[in-house]
Short mmCIF file of C-alpha atoms and ligand atoms in Angstrom, two decimals:
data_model
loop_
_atom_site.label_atom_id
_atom_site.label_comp_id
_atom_site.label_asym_id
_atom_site.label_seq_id
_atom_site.Cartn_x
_atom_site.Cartn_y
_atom_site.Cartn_z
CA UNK A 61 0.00 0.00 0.00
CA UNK A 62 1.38 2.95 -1.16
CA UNK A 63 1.88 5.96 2.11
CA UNK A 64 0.97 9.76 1.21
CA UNK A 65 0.76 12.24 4.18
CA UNK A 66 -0.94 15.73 4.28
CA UNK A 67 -0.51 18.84 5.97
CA UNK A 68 -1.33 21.86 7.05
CA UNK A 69 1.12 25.36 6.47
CA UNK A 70 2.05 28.84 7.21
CA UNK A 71 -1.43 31.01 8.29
CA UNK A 72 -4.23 28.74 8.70
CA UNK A 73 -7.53 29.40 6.81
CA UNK A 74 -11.11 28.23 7.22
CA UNK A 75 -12.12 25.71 4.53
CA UNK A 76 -8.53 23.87 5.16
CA UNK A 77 -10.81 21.35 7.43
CA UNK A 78 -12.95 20.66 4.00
CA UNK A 79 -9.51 20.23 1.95
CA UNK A 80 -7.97 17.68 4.35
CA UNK A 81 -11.42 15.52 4.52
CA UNK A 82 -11.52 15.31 1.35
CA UNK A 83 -7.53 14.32 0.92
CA UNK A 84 -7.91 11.89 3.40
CA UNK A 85 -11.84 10.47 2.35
CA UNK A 86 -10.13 9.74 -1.44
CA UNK A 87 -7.02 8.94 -0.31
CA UNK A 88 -8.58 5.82 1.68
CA UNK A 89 -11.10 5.39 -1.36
CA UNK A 90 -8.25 5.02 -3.59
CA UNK A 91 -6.07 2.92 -1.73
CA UNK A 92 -3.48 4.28 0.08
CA UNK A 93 -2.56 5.05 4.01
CA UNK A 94 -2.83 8.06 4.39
CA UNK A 95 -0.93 10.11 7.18
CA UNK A 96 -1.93 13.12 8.67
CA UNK A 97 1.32 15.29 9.61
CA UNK A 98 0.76 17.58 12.46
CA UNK A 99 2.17 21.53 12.65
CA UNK A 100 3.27 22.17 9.30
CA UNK A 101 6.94 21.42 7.90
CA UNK A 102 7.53 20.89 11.81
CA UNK A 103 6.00 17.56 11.76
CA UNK A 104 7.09 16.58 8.75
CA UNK A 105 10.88 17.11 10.12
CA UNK A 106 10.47 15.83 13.61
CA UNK A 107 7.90 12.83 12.05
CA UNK A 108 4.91 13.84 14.26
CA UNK A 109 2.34 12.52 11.86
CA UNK A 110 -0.80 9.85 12.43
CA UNK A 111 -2.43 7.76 10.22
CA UNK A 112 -5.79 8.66 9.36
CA UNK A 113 -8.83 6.77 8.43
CA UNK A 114 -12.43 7.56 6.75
CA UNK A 115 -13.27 8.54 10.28
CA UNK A 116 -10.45 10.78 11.20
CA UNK A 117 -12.05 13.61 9.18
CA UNK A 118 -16.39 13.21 10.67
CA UNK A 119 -17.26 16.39 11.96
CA UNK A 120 -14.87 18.42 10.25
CA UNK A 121 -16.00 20.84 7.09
CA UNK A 122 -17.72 22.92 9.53
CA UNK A 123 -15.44 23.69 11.31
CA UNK A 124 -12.73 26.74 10.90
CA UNK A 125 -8.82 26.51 12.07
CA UNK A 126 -7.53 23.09 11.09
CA UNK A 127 -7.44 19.72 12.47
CA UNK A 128 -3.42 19.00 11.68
CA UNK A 129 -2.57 22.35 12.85
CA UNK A 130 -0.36 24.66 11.58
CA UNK A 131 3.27 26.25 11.49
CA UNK A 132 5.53 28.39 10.35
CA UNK A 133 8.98 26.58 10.50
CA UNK A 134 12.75 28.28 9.46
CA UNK A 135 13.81 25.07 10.67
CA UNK A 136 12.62 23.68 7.41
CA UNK A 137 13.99 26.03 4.92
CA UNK A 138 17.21 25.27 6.31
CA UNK A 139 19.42 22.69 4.63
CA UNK A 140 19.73 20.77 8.21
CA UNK A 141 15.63 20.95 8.81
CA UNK A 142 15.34 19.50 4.66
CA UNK A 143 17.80 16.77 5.57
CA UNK A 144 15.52 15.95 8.29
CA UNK A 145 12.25 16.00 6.48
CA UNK A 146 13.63 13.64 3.64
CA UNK A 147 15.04 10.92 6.56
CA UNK A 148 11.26 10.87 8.01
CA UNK A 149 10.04 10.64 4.11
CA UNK A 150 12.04 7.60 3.72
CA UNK A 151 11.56 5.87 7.42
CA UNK A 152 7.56 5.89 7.07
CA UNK A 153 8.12 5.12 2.69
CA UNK A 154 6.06 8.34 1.99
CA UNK A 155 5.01 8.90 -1.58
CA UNK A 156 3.92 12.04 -2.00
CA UNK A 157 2.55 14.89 0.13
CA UNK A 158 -0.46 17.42 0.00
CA UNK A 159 0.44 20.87 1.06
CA UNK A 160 -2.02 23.23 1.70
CA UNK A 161 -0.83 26.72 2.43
CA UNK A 162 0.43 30.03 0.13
CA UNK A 163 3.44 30.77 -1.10
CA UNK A 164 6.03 29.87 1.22
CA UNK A 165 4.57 26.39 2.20
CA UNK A 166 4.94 25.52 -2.20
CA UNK A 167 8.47 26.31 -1.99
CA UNK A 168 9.09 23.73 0.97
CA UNK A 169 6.54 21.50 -1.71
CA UNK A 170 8.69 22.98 -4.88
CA UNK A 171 12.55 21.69 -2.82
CA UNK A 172 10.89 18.32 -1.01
CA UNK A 173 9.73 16.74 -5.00
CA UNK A 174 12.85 18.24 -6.03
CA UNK A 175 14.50 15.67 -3.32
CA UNK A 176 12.25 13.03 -4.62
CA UNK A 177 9.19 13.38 -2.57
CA UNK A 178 6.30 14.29 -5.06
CA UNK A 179 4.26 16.84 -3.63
CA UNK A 180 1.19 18.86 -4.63
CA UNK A 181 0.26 22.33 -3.01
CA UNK A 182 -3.45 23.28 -2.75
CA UNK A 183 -3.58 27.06 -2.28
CA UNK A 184 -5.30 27.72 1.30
CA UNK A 185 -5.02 31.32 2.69
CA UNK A 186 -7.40 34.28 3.25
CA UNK A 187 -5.27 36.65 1.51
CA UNK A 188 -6.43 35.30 -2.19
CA UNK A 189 -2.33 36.24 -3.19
CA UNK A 190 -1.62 33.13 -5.05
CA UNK A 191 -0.87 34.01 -8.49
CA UNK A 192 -2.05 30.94 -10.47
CA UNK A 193 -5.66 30.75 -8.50
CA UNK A 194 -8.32 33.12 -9.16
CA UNK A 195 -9.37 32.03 -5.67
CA UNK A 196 -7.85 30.52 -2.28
CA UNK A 197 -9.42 28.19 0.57
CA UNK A 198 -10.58 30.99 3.26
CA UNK A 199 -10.58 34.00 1.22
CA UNK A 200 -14.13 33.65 0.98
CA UNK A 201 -15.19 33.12 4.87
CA UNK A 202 -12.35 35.85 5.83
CA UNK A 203 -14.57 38.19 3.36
CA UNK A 204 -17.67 37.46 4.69
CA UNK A 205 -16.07 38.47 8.49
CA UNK A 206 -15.03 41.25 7.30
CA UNK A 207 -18.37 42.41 5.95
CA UNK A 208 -19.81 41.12 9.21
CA UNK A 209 -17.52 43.26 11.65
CA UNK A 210 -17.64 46.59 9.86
CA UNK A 211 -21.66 46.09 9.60
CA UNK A 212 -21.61 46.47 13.76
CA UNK A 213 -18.93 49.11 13.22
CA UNK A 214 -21.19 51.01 10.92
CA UNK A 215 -24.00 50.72 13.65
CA UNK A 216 -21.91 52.54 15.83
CA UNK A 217 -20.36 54.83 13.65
CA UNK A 218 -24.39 55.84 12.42
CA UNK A 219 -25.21 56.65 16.02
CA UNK A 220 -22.16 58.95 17.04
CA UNK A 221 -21.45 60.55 13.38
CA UNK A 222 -18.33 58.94 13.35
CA UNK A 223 -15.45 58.01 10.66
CA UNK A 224 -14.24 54.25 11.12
CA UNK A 225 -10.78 54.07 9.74
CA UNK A 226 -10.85 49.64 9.69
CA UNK A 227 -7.46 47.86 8.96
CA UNK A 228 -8.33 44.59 6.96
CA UNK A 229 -5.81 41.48 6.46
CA UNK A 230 -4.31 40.34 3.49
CA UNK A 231 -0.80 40.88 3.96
CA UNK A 232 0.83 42.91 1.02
CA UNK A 233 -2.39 42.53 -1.24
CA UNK A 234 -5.96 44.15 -1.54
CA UNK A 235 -7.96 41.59 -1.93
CA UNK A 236 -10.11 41.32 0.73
CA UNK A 237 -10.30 45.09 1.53
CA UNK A 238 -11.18 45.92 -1.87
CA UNK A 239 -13.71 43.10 -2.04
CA UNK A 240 -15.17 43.58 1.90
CA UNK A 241 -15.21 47.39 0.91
CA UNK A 242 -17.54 47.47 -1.77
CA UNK A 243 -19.51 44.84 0.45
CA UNK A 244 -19.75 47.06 3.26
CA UNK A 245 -20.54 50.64 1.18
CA UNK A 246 -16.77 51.91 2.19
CA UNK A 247 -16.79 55.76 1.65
CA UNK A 248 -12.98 54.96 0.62
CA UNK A 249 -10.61 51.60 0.27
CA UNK A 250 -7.41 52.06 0.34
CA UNK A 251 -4.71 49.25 -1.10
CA UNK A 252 -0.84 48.55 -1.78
CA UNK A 253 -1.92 47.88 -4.98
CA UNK A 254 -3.13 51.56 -6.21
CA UNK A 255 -0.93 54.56 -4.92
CA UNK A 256 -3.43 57.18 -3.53
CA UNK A 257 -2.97 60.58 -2.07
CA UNK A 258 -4.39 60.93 1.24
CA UNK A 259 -5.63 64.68 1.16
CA UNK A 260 -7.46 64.14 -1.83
CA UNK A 261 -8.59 60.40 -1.78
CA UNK A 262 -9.97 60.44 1.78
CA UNK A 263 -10.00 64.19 3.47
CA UNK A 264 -11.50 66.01 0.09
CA UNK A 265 -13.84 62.54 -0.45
CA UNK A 266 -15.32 63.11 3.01
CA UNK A 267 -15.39 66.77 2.71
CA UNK A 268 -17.62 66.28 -0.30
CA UNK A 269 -19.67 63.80 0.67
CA UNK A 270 -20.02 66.07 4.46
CA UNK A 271 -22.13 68.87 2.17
CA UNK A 272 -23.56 66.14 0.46
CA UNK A 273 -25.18 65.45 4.18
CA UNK A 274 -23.40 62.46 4.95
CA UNK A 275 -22.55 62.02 8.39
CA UNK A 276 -20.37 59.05 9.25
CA UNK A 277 -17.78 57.18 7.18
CA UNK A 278 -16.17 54.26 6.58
CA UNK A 279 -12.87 53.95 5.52
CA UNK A 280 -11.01 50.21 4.66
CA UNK A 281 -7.54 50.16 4.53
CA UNK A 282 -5.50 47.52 3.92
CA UNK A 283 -2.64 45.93 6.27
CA UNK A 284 -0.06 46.13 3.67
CA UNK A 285 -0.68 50.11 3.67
CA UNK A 286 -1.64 50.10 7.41
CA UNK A 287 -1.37 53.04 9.42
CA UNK A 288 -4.77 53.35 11.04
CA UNK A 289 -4.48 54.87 14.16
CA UNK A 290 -2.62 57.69 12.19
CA UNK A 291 -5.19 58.12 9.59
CA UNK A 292 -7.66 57.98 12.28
CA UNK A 293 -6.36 61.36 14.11
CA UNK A 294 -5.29 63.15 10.81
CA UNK A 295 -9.01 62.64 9.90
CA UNK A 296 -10.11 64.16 13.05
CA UNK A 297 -8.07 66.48 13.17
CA UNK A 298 -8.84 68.03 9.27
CA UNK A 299 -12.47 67.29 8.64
CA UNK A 300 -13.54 67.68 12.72
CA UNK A 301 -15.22 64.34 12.42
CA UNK A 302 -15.19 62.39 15.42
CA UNK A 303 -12.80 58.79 14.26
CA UNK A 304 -11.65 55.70 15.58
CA UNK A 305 -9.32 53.16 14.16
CA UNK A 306 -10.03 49.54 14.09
CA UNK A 307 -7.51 46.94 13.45
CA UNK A 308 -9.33 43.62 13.00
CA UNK A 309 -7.16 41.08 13.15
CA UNK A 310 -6.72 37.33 13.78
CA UNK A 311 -10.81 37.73 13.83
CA UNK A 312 -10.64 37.02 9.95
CA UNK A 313 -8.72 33.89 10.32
CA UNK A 314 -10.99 31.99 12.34
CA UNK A 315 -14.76 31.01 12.35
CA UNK A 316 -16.77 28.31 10.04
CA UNK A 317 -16.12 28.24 6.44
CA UNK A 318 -18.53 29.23 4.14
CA UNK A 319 -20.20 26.96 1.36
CA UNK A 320 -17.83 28.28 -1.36
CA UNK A 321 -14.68 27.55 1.13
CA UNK A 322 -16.25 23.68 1.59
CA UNK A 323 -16.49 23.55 -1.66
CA UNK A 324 -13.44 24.57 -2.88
CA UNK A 325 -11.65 23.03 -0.19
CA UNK A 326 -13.70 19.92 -1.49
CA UNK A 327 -12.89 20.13 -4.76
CA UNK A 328 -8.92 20.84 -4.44
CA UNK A 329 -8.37 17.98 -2.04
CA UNK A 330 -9.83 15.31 -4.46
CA UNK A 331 -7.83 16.76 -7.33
CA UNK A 332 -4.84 16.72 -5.42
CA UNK A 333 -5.24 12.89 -4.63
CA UNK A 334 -5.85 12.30 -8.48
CA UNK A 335 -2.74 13.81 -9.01
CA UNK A 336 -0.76 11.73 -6.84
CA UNK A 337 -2.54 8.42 -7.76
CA UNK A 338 -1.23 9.26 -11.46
CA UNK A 339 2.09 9.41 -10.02
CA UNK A 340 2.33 13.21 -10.65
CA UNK A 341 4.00 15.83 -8.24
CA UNK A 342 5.15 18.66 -7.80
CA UNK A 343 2.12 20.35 -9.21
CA UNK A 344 -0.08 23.20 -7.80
CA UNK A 345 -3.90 22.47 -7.90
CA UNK A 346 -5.86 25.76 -8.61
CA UNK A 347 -9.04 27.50 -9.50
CA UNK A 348 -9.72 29.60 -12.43
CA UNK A 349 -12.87 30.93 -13.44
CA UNK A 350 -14.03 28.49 -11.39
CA UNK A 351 -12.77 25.86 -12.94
CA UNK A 352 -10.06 23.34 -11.02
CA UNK A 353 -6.95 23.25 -13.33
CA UNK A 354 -3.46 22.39 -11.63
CA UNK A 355 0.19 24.07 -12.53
CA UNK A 356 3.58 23.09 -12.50
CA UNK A 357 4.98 24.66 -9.07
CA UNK A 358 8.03 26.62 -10.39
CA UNK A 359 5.89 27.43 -13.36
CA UNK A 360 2.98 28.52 -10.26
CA UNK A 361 5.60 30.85 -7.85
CA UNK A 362 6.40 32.24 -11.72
CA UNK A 363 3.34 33.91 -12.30
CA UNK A 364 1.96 37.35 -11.38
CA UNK A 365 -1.35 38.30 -11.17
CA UNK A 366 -3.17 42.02 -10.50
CA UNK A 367 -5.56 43.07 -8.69
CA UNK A 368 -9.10 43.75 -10.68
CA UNK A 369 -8.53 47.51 -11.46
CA UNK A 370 -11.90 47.95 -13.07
CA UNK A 371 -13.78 46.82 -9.81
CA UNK A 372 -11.36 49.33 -7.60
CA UNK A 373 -12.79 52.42 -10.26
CA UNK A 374 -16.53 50.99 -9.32
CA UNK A 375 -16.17 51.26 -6.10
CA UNK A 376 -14.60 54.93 -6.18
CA UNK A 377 -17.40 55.90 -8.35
CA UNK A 378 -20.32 54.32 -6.30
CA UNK A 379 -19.14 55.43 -2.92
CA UNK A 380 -19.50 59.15 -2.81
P1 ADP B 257 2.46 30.71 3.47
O1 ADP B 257 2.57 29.31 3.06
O2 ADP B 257 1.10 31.05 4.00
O3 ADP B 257 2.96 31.69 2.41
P2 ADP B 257 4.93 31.12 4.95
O4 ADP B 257 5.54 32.05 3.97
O5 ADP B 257 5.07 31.44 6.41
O6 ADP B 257 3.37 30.93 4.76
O7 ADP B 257 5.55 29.67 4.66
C1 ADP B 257 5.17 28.55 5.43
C2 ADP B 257 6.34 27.66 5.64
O8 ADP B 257 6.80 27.17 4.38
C3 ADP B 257 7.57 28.32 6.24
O9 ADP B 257 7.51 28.41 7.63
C4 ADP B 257 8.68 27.40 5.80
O10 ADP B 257 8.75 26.25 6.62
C5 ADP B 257 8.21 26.99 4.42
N1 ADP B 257 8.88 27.86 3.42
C6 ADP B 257 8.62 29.17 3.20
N2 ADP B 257 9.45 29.67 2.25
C7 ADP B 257 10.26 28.66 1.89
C8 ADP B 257 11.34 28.54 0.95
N3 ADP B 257 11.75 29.57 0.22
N4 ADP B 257 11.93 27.32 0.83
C9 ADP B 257 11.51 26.27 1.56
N5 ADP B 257 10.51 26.33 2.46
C10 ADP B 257 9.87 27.49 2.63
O1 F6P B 258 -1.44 35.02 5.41
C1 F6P B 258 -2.50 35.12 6.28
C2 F6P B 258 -2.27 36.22 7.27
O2 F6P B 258 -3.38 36.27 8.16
C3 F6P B 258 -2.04 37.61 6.67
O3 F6P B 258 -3.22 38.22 6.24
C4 F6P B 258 -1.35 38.32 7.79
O4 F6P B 258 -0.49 39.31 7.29
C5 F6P B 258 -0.54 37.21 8.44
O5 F6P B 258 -1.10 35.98 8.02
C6 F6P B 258 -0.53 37.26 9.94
O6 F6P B 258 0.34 36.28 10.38
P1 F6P B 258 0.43 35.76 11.89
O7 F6P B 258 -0.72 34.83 12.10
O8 F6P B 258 1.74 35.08 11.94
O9 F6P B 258 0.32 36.96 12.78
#
């Protein structure tokens, strides 16, 4: 019986629960033990792993965070902590690996099938900042808390005439505050992705929209321009609107996935088995126009991809 393992890497995001069930459900379907390797590259170097069964995954795809844990390990990208990593591979006779995490976690994927061990990334993280996927397990939940929270913040800000200045995750891309920001009527989002000028895309913008008789604001701003509590007082201080600065935080990680995150999370994790069953690694499973299509992983951390620039102009012109 041939061994594959499966873990869990870098930021956890809700839906990574779905991916794993269904990595584990076909796995066992199709033959093979399947391992479940706790905390990331961590367990995978230390060989911290458990084998998993049909029932190992019940109760799951509702639930957010994920069942392996996860890690961020510099152990691993050392030389020493791959050494490691390859020993366990051999000692348990591992075949291949799922990896679900961004980025970082495909280029531990990209260097362990380069060592032999074929691996294949599924793209889980609520920043959506995985150039070959139109689309990443958790993006989709963290969206939907983000809507949530700045609806309650709005409530407030209504009853005092206040400016909400809200700091959104997403690391060094706009995804989710440009996406939450429409959702929640944003007076202005602000992103790494589009330079802005602060004066005239925020204080002049409320000025305006002050005569216009609006009365409280929100403004989204994303982590990878940050700066909140700043912005916050510099509004207050220009426009004489009463603001507070939100940072939301770890909030966005957490909480039960939505149906698209199941889904997805579904959808990847069977595709990634299918992969390995035909012998192939080193391959990124991914989702474009909703369609699952899989990449070669040097050919995936190769790609760029932009931020919609048409939907940023919509939501300038619709919030005033
Ligand atoms: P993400 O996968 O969400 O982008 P990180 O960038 O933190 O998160 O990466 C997760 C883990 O993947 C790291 O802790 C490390 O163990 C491994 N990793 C990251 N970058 C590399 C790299 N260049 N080479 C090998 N392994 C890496
Ligand atoms: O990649 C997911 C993410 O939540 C980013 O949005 C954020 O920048 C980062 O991880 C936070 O990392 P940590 O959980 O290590 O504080």
């Amino acid at each position: 019986m041939k061994t594959i393992g499966v873990l869990t890497s870098g930021g956890d995001a809700p839906g990574m629960n779905a991916a794993i069930r269904a990595v584990v459900r076909s796995g066992c379907e199709n033959g093979f033990r399947v391992m479940g390797i706790r905390r990331g590259y961590n367990g995978l170097m230390y060989g911290d792993m458990y084998e998993m069964n049909l029932r190992s995954v019940s109760n799951i795809i509702n639930r957010g965070g994920t069942i392996l844990y996860s890690a961020r390990s510099p152990e691993f990208k050392t030389e020493e902590g791959m050494q490691k990593a390859i020993n366990v591979c051999k000692e348990v006779d591992m075949q291949g690996i799922v990896v679900i995490g961004g980025d970082g976690s495909f280029r531990g994927a990209r260097d362990l099938s380069l060592r032999g061990v074929p691996c294949v990334g599924i793209p889980g993280t609520i920043d959506n900042d995985i150039a070959c996927c139109d689309y990443t397990i958790g993006y989709d939940t963290a969206m939907n808390t983000v809507m949530e929270m700045v609806d309650r913040l709005r409530d407030t800000s209504e009853s005092h005439d206040r400016c909400s200045v809200v700091e959104v995750m997403g690391r060094k891309a706009g995804y989710i505050a440009l996406n939450a920001g429409i959702a929640c009527g944003a007076t202005t989002i602000l992103i790494p992705e589009v330079p802005f000028d602060f004066e005239r895309d925020v204080i002049e913008r409320m000025r305006r929209t002050q005569k216009a008789g609006k009365r409280h604001f929100i403004i989204i701003v994303a982590e990878g321009v940050g700066g909140v509590q700043e912005m916050a007082e510099r509004i207050q201080r220009e426009t004489g609107v009463e603001s507070r600065a939100t940072i939301l935080g770890h909030v966005q990680r957490g909480g039960s996935p939505t149906v698209r995150d199941r889904v997805a999370g579904s959808q990847m994790g069977y595709r990634a088995v299918e992969l390995l069953k035909e012998g192939t690694g080193n391959r990124v499973v991914a989702m474009q126009k909703d369609q699952i299509v899989d990449f070669d992983i040097f050919e995936a951390l190769n790609m760029k991809k932009s931020i919609d620039l048409d939907l940023y102009r919509v939501a300038h012109e619709i919030s005033i």
